[in-house]
């Protein structure tokens, strides 16, 4: 369930930042089971965003803030997260309970 929350935030970011051109832009999503972990890639076919990928726990102090928490939620939940392609691609992975990190199955 937590992986879905992180993935939802990544997709929302792609939709919001990818749609800044005023046109509907496609978002590509892939999810794969790697044995001990599950990984996803979210690619915006439109706009992009930048982030330093550093945790900022202070972002949660303002309960009325309407945006700006998505990447922080992802960083809090995911065991690995990265941004590539000038901010168009977000990759995240989460270890499965009882899974062995690095175990990519057969």
mmCIF file of N, CA and C in Angstrom:
data_model
loop_
_atom_site.group_PDB
_atom_site.id
_atom_site.type_symbol
_atom_site.label_atom_id
_atom_site.label_comp_id
_atom_site.label_asym_id
_atom_site.label_seq_id
_atom_site.Cartn_x
_atom_site.Cartn_y
_atom_site.Cartn_z
ATOM 1 N N UNK A 1 0.812 -1.184 0.000
ATOM 2 C CA UNK A 1 0.000 0.000 0.000
ATOM 3 C C UNK A 1 0.868 1.266 0.000
ATOM 4 N N UNK A 2 1.949 1.259 0.771
ATOM 5 C CA UNK A 2 2.828 2.423 0.789
ATOM 6 C C UNK A 2 3.465 2.670 -0.575
ATOM 7 N N UNK A 3 3.812 1.589 -1.277
ATOM 8 C CA UNK A 3 4.394 1.760 -2.609
ATOM 9 C C UNK A 3 3.405 2.473 -3.520
ATOM 10 N N UNK A 4 2.123 2.132 -3.410
ATOM 11 C CA UNK A 4 1.108 2.795 -4.216
ATOM 12 C C UNK A 4 1.054 4.288 -3.901
ATOM 13 N N UNK A 5 1.176 4.669 -2.636
ATOM 14 C CA UNK A 5 1.160 6.083 -2.260
ATOM 15 C C UNK A 5 2.318 6.818 -2.933
ATOM 16 N N UNK A 6 3.522 6.252 -2.862
ATOM 17 C CA UNK A 6 4.689 6.877 -3.496
ATOM 18 C C UNK A 6 4.517 6.944 -5.013
ATOM 19 N N UNK A 7 4.028 5.872 -5.604
ATOM 20 C CA UNK A 7 3.815 5.833 -7.049
ATOM 21 C C UNK A 7 2.763 6.862 -7.465
ATOM 22 N N UNK A 8 1.704 6.995 -6.687
ATOM 23 C CA UNK A 8 0.662 7.982 -6.960
ATOM 24 C C UNK A 8 1.240 9.398 -6.966
ATOM 25 N N UNK A 9 2.119 9.697 -6.037
ATOM 26 C CA UNK A 9 2.755 11.016 -5.995
ATOM 27 C C UNK A 9 3.611 11.251 -7.236
ATOM 28 N N UNK A 10 4.339 10.229 -7.672
ATOM 29 C CA UNK A 10 5.177 10.368 -8.870
ATOM 30 C C UNK A 10 4.322 10.601 -10.118
ATOM 31 N N UNK A 11 3.214 9.879 -10.226
ATOM 32 C CA UNK A 11 2.317 10.064 -11.372
ATOM 33 C C UNK A 11 1.677 11.450 -11.321
ATOM 34 N N UNK A 12 1.230 11.877 -10.143
ATOM 35 C CA UNK A 12 0.654 13.221 -10.015
ATOM 36 C C UNK A 12 1.646 14.293 -10.446
ATOM 37 N N UNK A 13 2.903 14.157 -10.026
ATOM 38 C CA UNK A 13 3.929 15.127 -10.438
ATOM 39 C C UNK A 13 4.085 15.137 -11.952
ATOM 40 N N UNK A 14 4.100 13.971 -12.566
ATOM 41 C CA UNK A 14 4.251 13.901 -14.019
ATOM 42 C C UNK A 14 3.059 14.562 -14.713
ATOM 43 N N UNK A 15 1.865 14.340 -14.203
ATOM 44 C CA UNK A 15 0.674 14.941 -14.807
ATOM 45 C C UNK A 15 0.662 16.454 -14.632
ATOM 46 N N UNK A 16 1.005 16.921 -13.441
ATOM 47 C CA UNK A 16 0.974 18.361 -13.166
ATOM 48 C C UNK A 16 2.091 19.082 -13.902
ATOM 49 N N UNK A 17 3.324 18.609 -13.764
ATOM 50 C CA UNK A 17 4.457 19.289 -14.381
ATOM 51 C C UNK A 17 4.537 19.020 -15.876
ATOM 52 N N UNK A 18 4.057 17.860 -16.303
ATOM 53 C CA UNK A 18 4.060 17.532 -17.724
ATOM 54 C C UNK A 18 2.987 18.258 -18.494
ATOM 55 N N UNK A 19 1.950 18.711 -17.813
ATOM 56 C CA UNK A 19 0.849 19.385 -18.479
ATOM 57 C C UNK A 19 0.944 20.893 -18.455
ATOM 58 N N UNK A 20 2.075 21.436 -18.088
ATOM 59 C CA UNK A 20 2.227 22.890 -18.003
ATOM 60 C C UNK A 20 2.135 23.591 -19.356
ATOM 61 N N UNK A 21 2.234 22.836 -20.423
ATOM 62 C CA UNK A 21 2.170 23.453 -21.747
ATOM 63 C C UNK A 21 0.738 23.787 -22.132
ATOM 64 N N UNK A 22 -0.225 23.357 -21.327
ATOM 65 C CA UNK A 22 -1.624 23.603 -21.631
ATOM 66 C C UNK A 22 -2.238 22.510 -22.490
ATOM 67 N N UNK A 23 -1.398 21.610 -22.975
ATOM 68 C CA UNK A 23 -1.886 20.472 -23.763
ATOM 69 C C UNK A 23 -1.900 19.241 -22.880
ATOM 70 N N UNK A 24 -2.708 18.296 -23.274
ATOM 71 C CA UNK A 24 -2.680 17.016 -22.567
ATOM 72 C C UNK A 24 -1.431 16.265 -23.012
ATOM 73 N N UNK A 25 -0.617 15.895 -22.070
ATOM 74 C CA UNK A 25 0.621 15.173 -22.357
ATOM 75 C C UNK A 25 0.523 13.767 -21.790
ATOM 76 N N UNK A 26 1.104 12.819 -22.485
ATOM 77 C CA UNK A 26 1.092 11.426 -22.038
ATOM 78 C C UNK A 26 2.052 11.235 -20.861
ATOM 79 N N UNK A 27 1.703 10.294 -20.009
ATOM 80 C CA UNK A 27 2.568 9.851 -18.921
ATOM 81 C C UNK A 27 2.725 8.352 -19.077
ATOM 82 N N UNK A 28 3.960 7.889 -19.117
ATOM 83 C CA UNK A 28 4.235 6.461 -19.245
ATOM 84 C C UNK A 28 4.579 5.901 -17.872
ATOM 85 N N UNK A 29 4.012 4.757 -17.562
ATOM 86 C CA UNK A 29 4.245 4.116 -16.282
ATOM 87 C C UNK A 29 4.628 2.663 -16.511
ATOM 88 N N UNK A 30 5.708 2.236 -15.873
ATOM 89 C CA UNK A 30 6.060 0.810 -15.902
ATOM 90 C C UNK A 30 6.380 0.382 -14.475
ATOM 91 N N UNK A 31 5.933 -0.814 -14.129
ATOM 92 C CA UNK A 31 6.170 -1.383 -12.805
ATOM 93 C C UNK A 31 6.690 -2.798 -13.014
ATOM 94 N N UNK A 32 7.719 -3.157 -12.270
ATOM 95 C CA UNK A 32 8.242 -4.521 -12.424
ATOM 96 C C UNK A 32 8.624 -5.100 -11.059
ATOM 97 N N UNK A 33 8.443 -6.393 -10.988
ATOM 98 C CA UNK A 33 8.796 -7.159 -9.806
ATOM 99 C C UNK A 33 10.230 -7.612 -9.979
ATOM 100 N N UNK A 34 11.095 -7.237 -9.068
ATOM 101 C CA UNK A 34 12.509 -7.626 -9.143
ATOM 102 C C UNK A 34 12.875 -8.593 -8.026
ATOM 103 N N UNK A 35 11.953 -9.465 -7.676
ATOM 104 C CA UNK A 35 12.233 -10.447 -6.630
ATOM 105 C C UNK A 35 12.077 -9.846 -5.255
ATOM 106 N N UNK A 36 13.157 -9.329 -4.688
ATOM 107 C CA UNK A 36 13.132 -8.768 -3.344
ATOM 108 C C UNK A 36 12.597 -7.349 -3.269
ATOM 109 N N UNK A 37 12.321 -6.744 -4.417
ATOM 110 C CA UNK A 37 11.788 -5.380 -4.413
ATOM 111 C C UNK A 37 10.895 -5.156 -5.625
ATOM 112 N N UNK A 38 10.104 -4.103 -5.548
ATOM 113 C CA UNK A 38 9.267 -3.713 -6.667
ATOM 114 C C UNK A 38 9.730 -2.326 -7.109
ATOM 115 N N UNK A 39 9.826 -2.122 -8.418
ATOM 116 C CA UNK A 39 10.333 -0.864 -8.954
ATOM 117 C C UNK A 39 9.360 -0.295 -9.981
ATOM 118 N N UNK A 40 9.348 1.010 -10.086
ATOM 119 C CA UNK A 40 8.489 1.689 -11.048
ATOM 120 C C UNK A 40 9.264 2.819 -11.702
ATOM 121 N N UNK A 41 8.866 3.134 -12.920
ATOM 122 C CA UNK A 41 9.401 4.279 -13.645
ATOM 123 C C UNK A 41 8.211 5.070 -14.158
ATOM 124 N N UNK A 42 8.238 6.391 -13.934
ATOM 125 C CA UNK A 42 7.185 7.286 -14.390
ATOM 126 C C UNK A 42 7.846 8.319 -15.286
ATOM 127 N N UNK A 43 7.417 8.368 -16.544
ATOM 128 C CA UNK A 43 8.012 9.294 -17.508
ATOM 129 C C UNK A 43 6.952 10.253 -18.026
ATOM 130 N N UNK A 44 7.247 11.537 -17.926
ATOM 131 C CA UNK A 44 6.391 12.571 -18.493
ATOM 132 C C UNK A 44 6.835 12.809 -19.936
ATOM 133 N N UNK A 45 5.898 12.784 -20.849
ATOM 134 C CA UNK A 45 6.220 13.043 -22.253
ATOM 135 C C UNK A 45 6.113 14.533 -22.577
ATOM 136 N N UNK A 46 5.836 15.338 -21.546
ATOM 137 C CA UNK A 46 5.724 16.781 -21.729
ATOM 138 C C UNK A 46 6.798 17.492 -20.945
ATOM 139 N N UNK A 47 6.371 18.315 -19.992
ATOM 140 C CA UNK A 47 7.298 19.113 -19.199
ATOM 141 C C UNK A 47 8.076 18.287 -18.197
ATOM 142 N N UNK A 48 8.856 18.990 -17.404
ATOM 143 C CA UNK A 48 9.713 18.314 -16.437
ATOM 144 C C UNK A 48 9.805 19.166 -15.173
ATOM 145 N N UNK A 49 10.517 18.660 -14.181
ATOM 146 C CA UNK A 49 10.751 19.435 -12.974
ATOM 147 C C UNK A 49 12.116 19.078 -12.425
ATOM 148 N N UNK A 50 12.618 19.904 -11.521
ATOM 149 C CA UNK A 50 13.904 19.598 -10.904
ATOM 150 C C UNK A 50 13.722 19.545 -9.393
ATOM 151 N N UNK A 51 14.547 18.756 -8.767
ATOM 152 C CA UNK A 51 14.519 18.614 -7.314
ATOM 153 C C UNK A 51 15.873 18.086 -6.886
ATOM 154 N N UNK A 52 16.361 18.524 -5.748
ATOM 155 C CA UNK A 52 17.680 18.072 -5.287
ATOM 156 C C UNK A 52 17.648 16.692 -4.644
ATOM 157 N N UNK A 53 16.443 16.107 -4.477
ATOM 158 C CA UNK A 53 16.258 14.766 -3.928
ATOM 159 C C UNK A 53 16.798 14.628 -2.507
ATOM 160 N N UNK A 54 16.846 15.741 -1.783
ATOM 161 C CA UNK A 54 17.259 15.707 -0.383
ATOM 162 C C UNK A 54 16.023 15.808 0.495
ATOM 163 N N UNK A 55 15.963 15.009 1.551
ATOM 164 C CA UNK A 55 14.811 15.066 2.451
ATOM 165 C C UNK A 55 14.676 16.446 3.107
ATOM 166 N N UNK A 56 13.448 16.915 3.241
ATOM 167 C CA UNK A 56 13.134 18.178 3.900
ATOM 168 C C UNK A 56 11.925 17.934 4.787
ATOM 169 N N UNK A 57 12.162 17.502 6.019
ATOM 170 C CA UNK A 57 11.051 17.169 6.911
ATOM 171 C C UNK A 57 10.233 18.393 7.279
ATOM 172 N N UNK A 58 10.765 19.589 7.161
ATOM 173 C CA UNK A 58 10.036 20.811 7.466
ATOM 174 C C UNK A 58 8.874 21.073 6.533
ATOM 175 N N UNK A 59 8.857 20.411 5.373
ATOM 176 C CA UNK A 59 7.794 20.622 4.405
ATOM 177 C C UNK A 59 6.440 20.160 4.952
ATOM 178 N N UNK A 60 6.436 19.303 5.948
ATOM 179 C CA UNK A 60 5.192 18.791 6.517
ATOM 180 C C UNK A 60 4.665 19.655 7.676
ATOM 181 N N UNK A 61 5.406 20.692 8.057
ATOM 182 C CA UNK A 61 4.996 21.538 9.183
ATOM 183 C C UNK A 61 3.772 22.394 8.868
ATOM 184 N N UNK A 62 3.601 22.783 7.622
ATOM 185 C CA UNK A 62 2.473 23.626 7.224
ATOM 186 C C UNK A 62 1.353 22.742 6.690
ATOM 187 N N UNK A 63 0.380 22.431 7.529
ATOM 188 C CA UNK A 63 -0.720 21.552 7.146
ATOM 189 C C UNK A 63 -1.637 22.135 6.093
ATOM 190 N N UNK A 64 -1.574 23.438 5.854
ATOM 191 C CA UNK A 64 -2.432 24.081 4.860
ATOM 192 C C UNK A 64 -1.759 24.212 3.497
ATOM 193 N N UNK A 65 -0.499 23.882 3.432
ATOM 194 C CA UNK A 65 0.241 23.965 2.168
ATOM 195 C C UNK A 65 -0.389 23.021 1.155
ATOM 196 N N UNK A 66 -0.676 23.523 -0.048
ATOM 197 C CA UNK A 66 -1.395 22.727 -1.040
ATOM 198 C C UNK A 66 -0.500 21.906 -1.956
ATOM 199 N N UNK A 67 0.766 22.238 -2.051
ATOM 200 C CA UNK A 67 1.651 21.470 -2.936
ATOM 201 C C UNK A 67 3.066 21.484 -2.375
ATOM 202 N N UNK A 68 3.932 20.703 -3.019
ATOM 203 C CA UNK A 68 5.337 20.693 -2.622
ATOM 204 C C UNK A 68 5.745 19.550 -1.723
ATOM 205 N N UNK A 69 4.816 18.635 -1.440
ATOM 206 C CA UNK A 69 5.154 17.517 -0.553
ATOM 207 C C UNK A 69 5.377 16.203 -1.295
ATOM 208 N N UNK A 70 5.045 16.146 -2.568
ATOM 209 C CA UNK A 70 5.084 14.886 -3.316
ATOM 210 C C UNK A 70 6.427 14.184 -3.283
ATOM 211 N N UNK A 71 7.485 14.892 -3.641
ATOM 212 C CA UNK A 71 8.815 14.261 -3.657
ATOM 213 C C UNK A 71 9.224 13.868 -2.244
ATOM 214 N N UNK A 72 8.867 14.671 -1.258
ATOM 215 C CA UNK A 72 9.216 14.332 0.126
ATOM 216 C C UNK A 72 8.508 13.061 0.576
ATOM 217 N N UNK A 73 7.255 12.884 0.152
ATOM 218 C CA UNK A 73 6.532 11.650 0.473
ATOM 219 C C UNK A 73 7.221 10.464 -0.193
ATOM 220 N N UNK A 74 7.596 10.626 -1.455
ATOM 221 C CA UNK A 74 8.296 9.566 -2.186
ATOM 222 C C UNK A 74 9.603 9.214 -1.480
ATOM 223 N N UNK A 75 10.388 10.228 -1.113
ATOM 224 C CA UNK A 75 11.675 9.986 -0.454
ATOM 225 C C UNK A 75 11.487 9.297 0.898
ATOM 226 N N UNK A 76 10.406 9.593 1.578
ATOM 227 C CA UNK A 76 10.140 8.986 2.886
ATOM 228 C C UNK A 76 9.751 7.510 2.758
ATOM 229 N N UNK A 77 9.040 7.180 1.677
ATOM 230 C CA UNK A 77 8.519 5.822 1.510
ATOM 231 C C UNK A 77 9.477 4.909 0.750
ATOM 232 N N UNK A 78 9.991 5.371 -0.368
ATOM 233 C CA UNK A 78 10.799 4.526 -1.265
ATOM 234 C C UNK A 78 12.171 4.241 -0.668
ATOM 235 N N UNK A 79 12.692 3.066 -0.968
ATOM 236 C CA UNK A 79 14.051 2.721 -0.549
ATOM 237 C C UNK A 79 15.081 3.293 -1.508
ATOM 238 N N UNK A 80 14.653 3.582 -2.732
ATOM 239 C CA UNK A 80 15.528 4.210 -3.733
ATOM 240 C C UNK A 80 14.666 5.082 -4.638
ATOM 241 N N UNK A 81 15.150 6.278 -4.934
ATOM 242 C CA UNK A 81 14.434 7.168 -5.844
ATOM 243 C C UNK A 81 15.457 8.002 -6.604
ATOM 244 N N UNK A 82 15.213 8.203 -7.891
ATOM 245 C CA UNK A 82 16.100 9.041 -8.692
ATOM 246 C C UNK A 82 15.301 9.760 -9.769
ATOM 247 N N UNK A 83 15.863 10.877 -10.213
ATOM 248 C CA UNK A 83 15.278 11.647 -11.307
ATOM 249 C C UNK A 83 16.291 11.643 -12.444
ATOM 250 N N UNK A 84 15.806 11.434 -13.673
ATOM 251 C CA UNK A 84 16.681 11.412 -14.850
ATOM 252 C C UNK A 84 15.990 12.143 -15.998
ATOM 253 N N UNK A 85 16.655 12.179 -17.124
ATOM 254 C CA UNK A 85 16.134 12.795 -18.340
ATOM 255 C C UNK A 85 15.664 14.226 -18.093
ATOM 256 N N UNK A 86 16.493 15.015 -17.432
ATOM 257 C CA UNK A 86 16.195 16.425 -17.141
ATOM 258 C C UNK A 86 14.879 16.593 -16.387
ATOM 259 N N UNK A 87 14.550 15.641 -15.535
ATOM 260 C CA UNK A 87 13.351 15.731 -14.716
ATOM 261 C C UNK A 87 12.118 15.093 -15.314
ATOM 262 N N UNK A 88 12.255 14.442 -16.456
ATOM 263 C CA UNK A 88 11.099 13.802 -17.079
ATOM 264 C C UNK A 88 10.868 12.368 -16.587
ATOM 265 N N UNK A 89 11.866 11.757 -15.986
ATOM 266 C CA UNK A 89 11.786 10.364 -15.560
ATOM 267 C C UNK A 89 12.074 10.261 -14.068
ATOM 268 N N UNK A 90 11.143 9.641 -13.346
ATOM 269 C CA UNK A 90 11.333 9.366 -11.925
ATOM 270 C C UNK A 90 11.310 7.856 -11.756
ATOM 271 N N UNK A 91 12.346 7.336 -11.104
ATOM 272 C CA UNK A 91 12.414 5.907 -10.808
ATOM 273 C C UNK A 91 12.349 5.737 -9.298
ATOM 274 N N UNK A 92 11.567 4.758 -8.852
ATOM 275 C CA UNK A 92 11.515 4.478 -7.430
ATOM 276 C C UNK A 92 11.415 2.984 -7.207
ATOM 277 N N UNK A 93 12.033 2.534 -6.128
ATOM 278 C CA UNK A 93 12.013 1.120 -5.757
ATOM 279 C C UNK A 93 11.734 1.008 -4.269
ATOM 280 N N UNK A 94 11.049 -0.077 -3.920
ATOM 281 C CA UNK A 94 10.764 -0.346 -2.516
ATOM 282 C C UNK A 94 11.015 -1.815 -2.246
ATOM 283 N N UNK A 95 11.759 -2.067 -1.197
ATOM 284 C CA UNK A 95 12.018 -3.448 -0.801
ATOM 285 C C UNK A 95 10.724 -4.084 -0.318
ATOM 286 N N UNK A 96 10.522 -5.346 -0.694
ATOM 287 C CA UNK A 96 9.348 -6.069 -0.221
ATOM 288 C C UNK A 96 9.592 -6.549 1.204
ATOM 289 N N UNK A 97 8.531 -6.648 2.008
ATOM 290 C CA UNK A 97 8.710 -7.197 3.352
ATOM 291 C C UNK A 97 9.292 -8.611 3.239
ATOM 292 N N UNK A 98 10.385 -8.832 3.925
ATOM 293 C CA UNK A 98 11.034 -10.138 3.886
ATOM 294 C C UNK A 98 11.859 -10.357 2.632
ATOM 295 N N UNK A 99 11.832 -9.389 1.720
ATOM 296 C CA UNK A 99 12.603 -9.508 0.479
ATOM 297 C C UNK A 99 14.066 -9.234 0.729
ATOM 298 N N UNK A 100 14.892 -9.678 -0.180
ATOM 299 C CA UNK A 100 16.323 -9.469 -0.083
ATOM 300 C C UNK A 100 16.691 -8.401 -1.101
ATOM 301 N N UNK A 101 17.120 -7.176 -0.653
ATOM 302 C CA UNK A 101 17.516 -6.149 -1.594
ATOM 303 C C UNK A 101 18.578 -6.685 -2.551
ATOM 304 N N UNK A 102 18.422 -6.390 -3.810
ATOM 305 C CA UNK A 102 19.367 -6.870 -4.812
ATOM 306 C C UNK A 102 18.981 -8.200 -5.397
ATOM 307 N N UNK A 103 18.004 -8.898 -4.783
ATOM 308 C CA UNK A 103 17.507 -10.163 -5.319
ATOM 309 C C UNK A 103 16.578 -9.846 -6.474
ATOM 310 N N UNK A 104 17.006 -10.086 -7.684
ATOM 311 C CA UNK A 104 16.230 -9.753 -8.878
ATOM 312 C C UNK A 104 15.439 -10.931 -9.408
ATOM 313 N N UNK A 105 15.291 -11.948 -8.617
ATOM 314 C CA UNK A 105 14.487 -13.099 -9.043
ATOM 315 C C UNK A 105 15.151 -13.877 -10.153
ATOM 316 N N UNK A 106 14.345 -14.697 -10.827
ATOM 317 C CA UNK A 106 14.886 -15.499 -11.913
ATOM 318 C C UNK A 106 14.276 -15.116 -13.214
#
